[in-house]
Amino acid sequence: MSVIDESAGPGLVGQLIAGRYQVESVLGEGGMGVVYRAVHAALGKTVALKVLRNDMAHDEVVAQRFVQEAKALSRIQHPHVVEVYDFGRTAEGVTYFVMEYLEGRSLRDAIRDDSLSPRDIRRIAKAIAEGLSAAHSAGVIHRDLKPENIHLVRRDGDSSFVKILDFGVAKVAGVSKLTRNGAIFGTPHYMSPEQAQGLAVDVRSDIYSYGIILYEMITGRLPFDSDSFVRLLSQQMFDAPPAMELSPEMRDLGSLEPIVMKCLEKKSEDRYRGFDAVIEALERAEAKTSSRTVVMIALAAGVLAAAGLGAAAWALIGSSQSTAETVRAAAPSSAEPTPATPVRAEPAKAEIDEHPVQTATAVREPSMVTIESDPPGAAVSLDGIVLGITPVTVPRPYDGSKMLQVELDGRPPKVFALDSHGPDRLLVRLPSPRPRPTRPVTTTAPKTTTTPTTTAPKPAEPTPTTSRRMGREVVDPWGE
């Protein structure tokens, strides 16, 4: 076999490499190498064959870096890092290594298609952190994290199983230095401040790049962007990332914003010390969200039952327990609706007994509204059922309107009509506390030698105005 003259992909297609890898097609091309789809001739196993470009083969530094990538990957044994099977150099001068073949799509494609749900994003974020934690434990720093280098494959029913790849510019502990002082490696949009300055990097540089990936997954855009390379590096070094603007379907991911912002601290010492700490933070945020979801299920049950939605309410709540993102109407027709304990379901009883299946299939997903108050901490109730303390998110009624009351001790309550349409956030400004009633002045009769001092009897204190009486005052919350 002769040495391939072509520096790019098509040159090896149809050839047998190292006597055992039959090259079928080109999968991709990078700065150092070309990746082919190949089949092991004896085993019939499909693999990814990465070959050093011929025009780079005579550059000793590039060749050593190519070898270093293979060694780096071989040191990491983790399900979320691509696995290396073989490495070598043929008699014809072809330097290669063999990796597991990955079907699926890149994280870049998933972000571009806007196809990731909040649940997907949480799982992907944790999986990337776990893979990088394993890499760092093996003494490998990636240094070029970006969505293009994260692949999503189908594995055990999971269509977004993470595989981290392309460790071509990885820094490996114990390996001789292959870069010049001040050399910049990485992709500018995902580069840490220390990378942008050409400084030495450690695991916290990968944490910064990871923070940018999380930011982009959640918001759909990059925190820093510019047509100017110099300006982009300046942003990475000096500019604070803008607050994350969340679409309604991504609002549950707001709990991840503090994690993202800590990853994006300009000083490496202000970031997480390692990915184990990132994983712990992700798990805490998910636990809080899960707890809030359980509360939301109960609150949604209370609102729907109080609104007289019958079997639809129970079908809705039953299906909600299978997801951590939204309250969805998808109860199986064979499942009998079971009301939650704290819910007052009497108004819905006739409907449940009469048409349990037909009603459940007709349920629509409710619109949610977040109710806030000024000052916060007010009780929100519907027809006597307390839904929570502000700020609280509740579902709107499907049809018509219901009277919702917001009340804080010592202040007149606000009562207003809540219908099926309107803004997704509602601020209720509560009036000042009621003035305390003034006690009547005590009077004393003129003093005589025979008549003792008498004090006029206290009149009864006025009865405080009750919430029920004030509840008849309907206030338009949007008018203030």
Coordinates of C-alpha atoms in Angstrom, one line a residue:
M1 CA 0.0 0.0 0.0
S2 CA 1.4 3.4 -0.9
V3 CA 1.4 6.5 1.2
I4 CA -1.8 8.5 0.5
D5 CA -1.0 11.9 -1.1
E6 CA -4.3 13.5 -0.4
S7 CA -4.2 15.6 2.8
A8 CA -8.0 15.4 3.4
G9 CA -10.7 12.8 3.6
P10 CA -11.4 10.9 0.4
G11 CA -7.9 9.5 0.1
L12 CA -8.4 6.4 2.3
V13 CA -11.9 5.4 1.4
G14 CA -12.0 1.8 0.1
Q15 CA -8.6 0.9 1.6
L16 CA -7.6 -1.5 4.3
I17 CA -5.7 0.1 7.1
A18 CA -3.3 -1.9 9.3
G19 CA -4.5 -5.0 7.7
R20 CA -7.8 -5.0 9.6
Y21 CA -9.8 -1.8 9.2
Q22 CA -11.8 -1.4 6.0
V23 CA -12.4 2.3 5.4
E24 CA -16.0 3.0 4.1
S25 CA -16.6 6.8 4.3
V26 CA -15.6 10.1 5.7
L27 CA -17.3 11.2 8.9
G28 CA -15.6 14.5 9.6
E29 CA -12.4 16.5 9.3
G30 CA -10.5 18.6 11.8
G31 CA -7.3 20.6 12.0
M32 CA -5.1 17.6 12.7
G33 CA -6.9 14.6 11.3
V34 CA -9.7 13.0 9.3
V35 CA -12.3 10.7 10.9
Y36 CA -13.5 7.8 8.8
R37 CA -16.2 5.2 9.3
A38 CA -14.5 1.8 9.1
V39 CA -15.3 -1.8 9.7
H40 CA -13.0 -4.3 11.5
A41 CA -12.4 -6.9 8.8
A42 CA -12.4 -9.9 11.1
L43 CA -15.0 -8.9 13.7
G44 CA -17.4 -6.9 11.4
K45 CA -17.5 -4.2 14.1
T46 CA -18.1 -0.6 12.9
V47 CA -15.5 1.8 14.3
A48 CA -14.4 5.4 13.9
L49 CA -10.9 5.6 12.5
K50 CA -9.0 8.9 13.1
V51 CA -6.0 9.4 10.8
L52 CA -3.4 12.2 11.0
R53 CA -3.5 14.4 8.0
N54 CA -0.5 13.8 5.7
D55 CA 0.3 17.5 5.4
M56 CA 0.6 17.5 9.2
A57 CA 2.5 14.2 9.6
H58 CA 6.0 15.9 9.3
D59 CA 5.2 18.4 12.0
E60 CA 6.7 16.8 15.1
V61 CA 4.6 18.9 17.5
V62 CA 1.4 18.1 15.7
A63 CA 2.3 14.4 15.4
Q64 CA 3.0 14.3 19.2
R65 CA -0.2 16.0 19.9
F66 CA -2.1 13.5 17.8
V67 CA -0.5 10.7 19.8
Q68 CA -1.3 12.5 23.0
E69 CA -5.0 12.6 22.2
A70 CA -5.0 8.8 21.8
K71 CA -3.2 8.4 25.1
A72 CA -5.5 10.9 26.8
L73 CA -8.6 9.0 25.7
S74 CA -7.1 5.7 26.7
R75 CA -6.5 7.0 30.2
I76 CA -10.2 7.9 30.8
Q77 CA -12.5 5.0 31.4
H78 CA -16.0 6.5 31.6
P79 CA -19.3 5.9 29.8
H80 CA -19.6 9.6 28.9
V81 CA -16.2 9.7 27.2
V82 CA -15.5 8.2 23.8
E83 CA -13.6 4.9 24.1
V84 CA -10.3 4.2 22.2
Y85 CA -9.8 0.6 21.0
D86 CA -6.5 0.7 19.1
F87 CA -3.6 2.9 18.1
G88 CA -0.7 2.6 15.7
R89 CA 1.3 3.7 12.6
T90 CA 1.3 1.6 9.5
A91 CA 4.4 0.7 7.4
E92 CA 3.1 3.2 4.8
G93 CA 3.3 6.1 7.4
V94 CA -0.4 6.4 8.3
T95 CA -0.7 7.3 12.0
Y96 CA -4.2 6.4 13.3
F97 CA -6.2 5.5 16.3
V98 CA -9.5 3.7 16.5
M99 CA -12.5 4.8 18.6
E100 CA -16.0 3.6 19.2
Y101 CA -18.4 4.6 16.4
L102 CA -21.1 7.0 17.5
E103 CA -24.4 7.3 15.8
G104 CA -26.6 10.3 16.7
R105 CA -26.0 14.0 16.6
S106 CA -23.8 16.6 18.1
L107 CA -25.0 18.9 20.9
R108 CA -24.5 21.7 18.4
D109 CA -27.2 20.2 16.2
A110 CA -29.6 19.8 19.2
I111 CA -29.1 23.4 20.3
R112 CA -29.6 24.6 16.7
D113 CA -32.8 22.5 16.3
D114 CA -34.1 23.8 19.7
S115 CA -35.1 20.2 20.4
L116 CA -33.9 19.9 24.0
S117 CA -36.5 19.8 26.8
P118 CA -35.6 21.0 30.4
R119 CA -35.3 17.4 31.4
D120 CA -32.9 16.7 28.6
I121 CA -30.8 19.7 29.5
R122 CA -30.5 18.7 33.2
R123 CA -29.5 15.2 32.2
I124 CA -27.0 16.3 29.6
A125 CA -25.5 18.9 32.0
K126 CA -24.9 16.3 34.7
A127 CA -23.6 13.7 32.2
I128 CA -21.0 16.2 30.8
A129 CA -19.9 17.1 34.3
E130 CA -19.5 13.4 35.2
G131 CA -17.5 12.7 32.1
L132 CA -15.2 15.6 32.7
S133 CA -14.8 14.7 36.3
A134 CA -13.5 11.3 35.2
A135 CA -11.2 13.0 32.7
H136 CA -9.8 15.3 35.3
S137 CA -9.3 12.4 37.7
A138 CA -7.2 10.8 35.0
G139 CA -5.1 13.9 34.7
V140 CA -6.6 15.1 31.4
I141 CA -7.9 18.7 30.8
H142 CA -9.9 19.0 27.6
R143 CA -9.2 22.7 26.8
D144 CA -11.6 22.7 23.8
L145 CA -15.0 22.1 25.2
K146 CA -17.8 23.1 22.8
P147 CA -21.1 21.7 21.6
E148 CA -19.4 20.2 18.5
N149 CA -17.3 18.0 20.7
I150 CA -20.2 16.6 22.6
H151 CA -22.2 13.8 20.9
L152 CA -25.7 12.6 21.8
V153 CA -26.3 9.0 21.1
R154 CA -29.1 6.5 21.8
R155 CA -28.2 4.2 24.7
D156 CA -30.5 2.0 26.8
G157 CA -33.6 4.0 25.7
D158 CA -32.0 7.3 26.3
S159 CA -31.7 9.3 23.0
S160 CA -29.5 12.0 24.5
F161 CA -26.7 9.9 26.1
V162 CA -23.6 12.0 26.3
K163 CA -20.3 11.2 24.7
I164 CA -17.4 13.7 25.0
L165 CA -14.8 13.5 22.2
D166 CA -12.0 15.4 20.4
F167 CA -9.3 15.7 23.1
G168 CA -6.9 17.0 20.4
V169 CA -5.7 19.9 22.4
A170 CA -6.0 18.2 25.7
K171 CA -3.5 18.9 28.4
V172 CA -2.3 15.6 30.0
A173 CA -0.5 15.5 33.4
G174 CA 3.0 14.0 33.2
V175 CA 3.3 14.7 29.4
S176 CA 6.0 17.0 28.1
K177 CA 4.9 20.5 27.1
L178 CA 3.8 20.7 23.5
T179 CA 2.8 24.4 23.4
R180 CA 4.7 27.6 23.3
N181 CA 4.4 30.1 26.1
G182 CA 1.6 32.5 25.3
A183 CA 0.1 30.2 22.7
I184 CA -3.7 30.3 22.6
F185 CA -5.6 27.0 22.1
G186 CA -9.4 26.5 22.1
T187 CA -12.4 28.0 20.5
P188 CA -12.9 31.7 21.3
H189 CA -16.6 31.5 22.1
Y190 CA -16.0 28.9 24.7
M191 CA -12.5 30.0 25.9
S192 CA -11.7 30.7 29.5
P193 CA -10.2 34.1 30.5
E194 CA -6.9 32.4 31.2
Q195 CA -6.9 30.6 27.9
A196 CA -7.7 34.0 26.2
Q197 CA -4.5 35.4 27.8
G198 CA -2.4 32.4 26.9
L199 CA -1.8 31.5 30.5
A200 CA -1.5 28.1 32.1
V201 CA -4.8 26.3 32.7
D202 CA -6.2 23.8 35.1
V203 CA -9.5 22.0 35.6
R204 CA -11.3 25.3 36.2
S205 CA -10.7 26.3 32.6
D206 CA -12.9 23.4 31.5
I207 CA -15.5 24.5 34.1
Y208 CA -15.7 28.0 32.5
S209 CA -16.2 26.4 29.0
Y210 CA -18.8 24.1 30.5
G211 CA -20.6 27.1 32.0
I212 CA -20.9 28.7 28.5
I213 CA -22.3 25.4 27.1
L214 CA -24.9 25.4 29.9
Y215 CA -25.8 29.0 29.2
E216 CA -26.3 28.3 25.5
M217 CA -28.3 25.1 26.1
I218 CA -30.7 26.9 28.4
T219 CA -31.1 30.3 26.6
G220 CA -30.3 29.3 23.0
R221 CA -27.6 32.0 22.7
L222 CA -24.0 32.6 23.7
P223 CA -23.2 34.9 26.6
F224 CA -20.4 36.5 24.6
D225 CA -20.4 37.0 20.8
S226 CA -18.5 39.3 18.4
D227 CA -17.4 39.3 14.8
S228 CA -14.0 40.5 16.1
F229 CA -11.7 37.9 17.5
V230 CA -9.9 40.4 19.7
R231 CA -13.2 41.8 21.0
L232 CA -14.4 38.3 21.8
L233 CA -11.3 37.5 23.8
S234 CA -11.7 40.8 25.6
Q235 CA -15.3 39.9 26.5
Q236 CA -14.1 36.5 27.9
M237 CA -11.5 38.3 30.0
F238 CA -13.4 41.3 31.3
D239 CA -17.2 41.4 30.6
A240 CA -19.8 40.0 33.0
P241 CA -22.2 37.5 31.4
P242 CA -25.7 38.9 30.8
A243 CA -28.5 37.6 32.9
M244 CA -30.1 34.5 31.4
E245 CA -33.4 35.3 29.6
L246 CA -35.6 32.2 29.8
S247 CA -38.4 31.2 27.5
P248 CA -41.6 30.1 29.3
E249 CA -40.9 26.4 28.7
M250 CA -37.4 26.8 30.2
R251 CA -38.5 28.7 33.3
D252 CA -37.9 25.7 35.5
L253 CA -34.2 25.9 34.6
G254 CA -33.9 29.2 36.4
S255 CA -32.5 27.3 39.4
L256 CA -29.4 26.5 37.3
E257 CA -28.5 30.2 36.7
P258 CA -26.5 30.5 39.9
I259 CA -24.5 27.4 38.9
V260 CA -23.9 28.8 35.4
M261 CA -22.8 32.2 36.8
K262 CA -20.4 30.6 39.3
C263 CA -18.8 28.6 36.4
L264 CA -18.4 31.8 34.5
E265 CA -16.5 33.8 37.1
K266 CA -13.6 35.6 35.6
K267 CA -11.1 34.6 38.3
S268 CA -10.6 30.8 38.3
E269 CA -10.4 30.7 42.1
D270 CA -14.0 32.0 42.3
R271 CA -15.3 29.1 40.2
Y272 CA -16.1 25.6 41.4
R273 CA -12.9 23.7 42.4
G274 CA -13.8 20.7 40.3
F275 CA -16.7 19.0 38.6
D276 CA -17.6 16.9 41.6
A277 CA -18.7 20.2 43.2
V278 CA -20.6 21.1 40.0
I279 CA -22.4 17.7 40.2
E280 CA -23.4 18.3 43.8
A281 CA -24.8 21.8 42.9
L282 CA -26.8 20.3 40.0
E283 CA -28.2 17.6 42.2
R284 CA -29.3 20.2 44.9
A285 CA -30.9 22.4 42.2
E286 CA -32.8 19.4 40.8
A287 CA -33.9 18.3 44.3
K288 CA -35.4 21.8 44.9
T289 CA -37.1 21.7 41.6
S290 CA -38.5 18.2 42.2
S291 CA -39.9 19.3 45.6
R292 CA -41.5 22.4 44.0
T293 CA -43.0 20.1 41.3
V294 CA -44.7 17.9 44.0
V295 CA -46.1 21.1 45.6
M296 CA -47.3 22.3 42.2
I297 CA -49.1 19.1 41.5
A298 CA -51.0 19.5 44.8
L299 CA -51.7 23.1 44.1
A300 CA -52.9 22.3 40.6
A301 CA -55.2 19.7 42.0
G302 CA -56.7 22.2 44.4
V303 CA -57.3 24.8 41.7
L304 CA -58.8 22.4 39.3
A305 CA -61.0 20.7 41.8
A306 CA -62.2 24.0 43.2
A307 CA -63.0 25.1 39.7
G308 CA -65.2 22.0 39.3
L309 CA -63.2 20.3 36.6
G310 CA -64.0 16.8 37.9
A311 CA -62.3 13.9 36.3
A312 CA -60.3 16.2 34.1
A313 CA -58.5 17.4 37.2
W314 CA -57.6 14.0 38.4
A315 CA -56.5 12.8 35.0
L316 CA -54.3 15.9 34.8
I317 CA -52.8 15.4 38.2
G318 CA -52.3 11.7 37.6
S319 CA -50.3 12.3 34.4
S320 CA -48.3 15.1 36.0
Q321 CA -46.6 12.8 38.4
S322 CA -44.7 11.2 35.4
T323 CA -42.9 14.4 34.4
A324 CA -40.7 17.0 36.2
E325 CA -41.3 19.8 33.7
T326 CA -45.0 20.6 33.4
V327 CA -48.5 19.5 34.4
R328 CA -49.5 17.5 31.3
A329 CA -52.9 16.0 30.4
A330 CA -52.1 12.5 29.3
A331 CA -53.6 10.0 31.7
P332 CA -54.1 6.5 30.3
S333 CA -57.8 5.6 29.9
S334 CA -57.4 2.5 32.0
A335 CA -56.2 4.4 35.1
E336 CA -58.9 5.5 37.5
P337 CA -58.4 9.0 38.8
T338 CA -57.3 9.2 42.4
P339 CA -57.8 12.5 44.2
A340 CA -54.9 13.8 46.4
T341 CA -55.6 13.9 50.1
P342 CA -55.6 17.7 50.7
V343 CA -57.8 18.4 47.8
R344 CA -61.5 19.3 48.3
A345 CA -63.1 17.2 45.5
E346 CA -66.8 17.2 46.3
P347 CA -67.8 19.5 43.4
A348 CA -66.2 17.1 41.0
K349 CA -67.6 13.8 42.3
A350 CA -70.6 13.5 39.9
E351 CA -68.4 14.0 36.9
I352 CA -65.9 11.4 38.1
D353 CA -68.7 8.8 38.6
E354 CA -70.4 9.6 35.3
H355 CA -67.8 10.0 32.6
P356 CA -64.3 9.1 33.9
V357 CA -62.7 8.2 30.6
Q358 CA -64.3 10.6 28.1
T359 CA -63.6 13.6 30.4
A360 CA -60.0 12.7 30.9
T361 CA -59.2 12.5 27.2
A362 CA -60.6 16.0 26.6
V363 CA -58.3 17.7 29.1
R364 CA -56.1 20.5 27.8
E365 CA -52.9 21.7 29.4
P366 CA -53.6 24.6 31.7
S367 CA -52.0 28.0 31.4
M368 CA -49.8 28.9 34.4
V369 CA -49.5 32.2 36.2
T370 CA -47.0 33.2 38.8
I371 CA -48.5 35.4 41.4
E372 CA -46.2 37.8 43.3
S373 CA -47.1 40.4 45.9
D374 CA -45.7 43.6 47.3
P375 CA -44.8 43.0 50.0
P376 CA -44.1 39.3 49.5
G377 CA -45.2 36.4 51.7
A378 CA -49.0 36.8 51.2
A379 CA -51.4 33.9 51.3
V380 CA -53.1 33.1 48.0
S381 CA -56.4 31.2 48.1
L382 CA -59.2 30.1 45.8
D383 CA -62.6 29.5 47.2
G384 CA -61.2 29.0 50.7
I385 CA -58.4 26.7 49.5
V386 CA -54.9 28.0 50.3
L387 CA -52.7 27.6 47.2
G388 CA -49.5 28.9 48.7
I389 CA -47.5 31.9 49.8
T390 CA -46.3 34.4 47.3
P391 CA -44.4 34.1 45.0
V392 CA -46.4 31.0 43.9
T393 CA -47.2 29.6 40.4
V394 CA -50.8 28.3 39.9
P395 CA -52.8 27.1 36.9
R396 CA -55.5 29.3 35.4
P397 CA -59.0 27.9 35.1
Y398 CA -59.9 26.5 31.7
D399 CA -63.1 28.4 31.2
G400 CA -64.7 31.4 32.9
S401 CA -63.1 33.1 35.8
K402 CA -62.6 32.4 39.5
M403 CA -62.1 34.7 42.4
L404 CA -58.6 34.6 43.8
Q405 CA -57.7 36.3 47.1
V406 CA -54.3 37.6 48.1
E407 CA -54.0 38.5 51.8
L408 CA -51.3 39.4 54.2
D409 CA -51.8 39.8 58.0
G410 CA -52.8 43.3 59.0
R411 CA -53.6 44.5 55.4
P412 CA -56.9 44.5 53.6
P413 CA -56.9 41.6 51.1
K414 CA -57.1 42.0 47.4
V415 CA -59.6 39.9 45.5
F416 CA -59.7 39.7 41.7
A417 CA -61.0 37.6 38.9
L418 CA -58.5 35.0 37.5
D419 CA -59.5 33.7 34.1
S420 CA -58.0 31.4 31.4
H421 CA -56.0 34.1 29.7
G422 CA -53.6 36.9 30.7
P423 CA -49.9 37.5 31.5
D424 CA -47.8 34.8 32.9
R425 CA -46.7 36.9 35.9
L426 CA -49.0 39.0 38.1
L427 CA -47.8 41.5 40.8
V428 CA -50.4 42.4 43.4
R429 CA -49.7 45.5 45.4
L430 CA -51.2 45.2 48.9
P431 CA -52.5 48.3 50.7
S432 CA -50.9 49.6 53.9
P433 CA -51.8 47.9 57.1
R434 CA -55.1 49.0 58.7
P435 CA -54.6 51.6 61.4
R436 CA -55.1 50.2 64.9
P437 CA -58.5 51.4 66.4
T438 CA -58.1 54.3 69.0
R439 CA -59.3 53.4 72.5
P440 CA -62.0 55.9 73.8
V441 CA -60.8 58.4 76.4
T442 CA -61.6 57.6 80.0
T443 CA -63.5 60.3 81.9
T444 CA -63.6 60.9 85.6
A445 CA -66.5 62.6 87.5
P446 CA -65.7 65.7 89.7
K447 CA -64.2 64.7 93.0
T448 CA -66.4 65.1 96.1
T449 CA -66.0 64.1 99.7
T450 CA -68.9 61.7 99.5
T451 CA -68.9 60.3 96.0
P452 CA -66.0 58.1 94.9
T453 CA -64.4 58.6 91.5
T454 CA -66.4 56.8 88.8
T455 CA -65.1 55.8 85.4
A456 CA -67.3 55.7 82.4
P457 CA -67.7 52.2 81.0
K458 CA -65.6 51.3 78.0
P459 CA -67.5 51.1 74.8
A460 CA -67.0 47.8 73.0
E461 CA -64.1 47.9 70.6
P462 CA -65.2 47.9 66.9
T463 CA -65.3 44.5 65.3
P464 CA -62.3 44.2 62.9
T465 CA -63.3 44.0 59.3
T466 CA -63.2 40.4 58.2
S467 CA -61.6 39.0 55.1
R468 CA -64.9 37.8 53.9
R469 CA -66.4 41.3 53.9
M470 CA -63.3 42.7 52.2
G471 CA -63.4 39.8 49.8
R472 CA -66.3 41.5 48.0
E473 CA -64.0 44.2 46.8
V474 CA -62.9 43.2 43.3
V475 CA -59.6 44.8 42.3
D476 CA -58.1 44.8 38.9
P477 CA -54.5 43.9 39.5
W478 CA -53.4 45.2 36.2
G479 CA -54.7 48.7 37.0
E480 CA -52.0 49.4 39.5

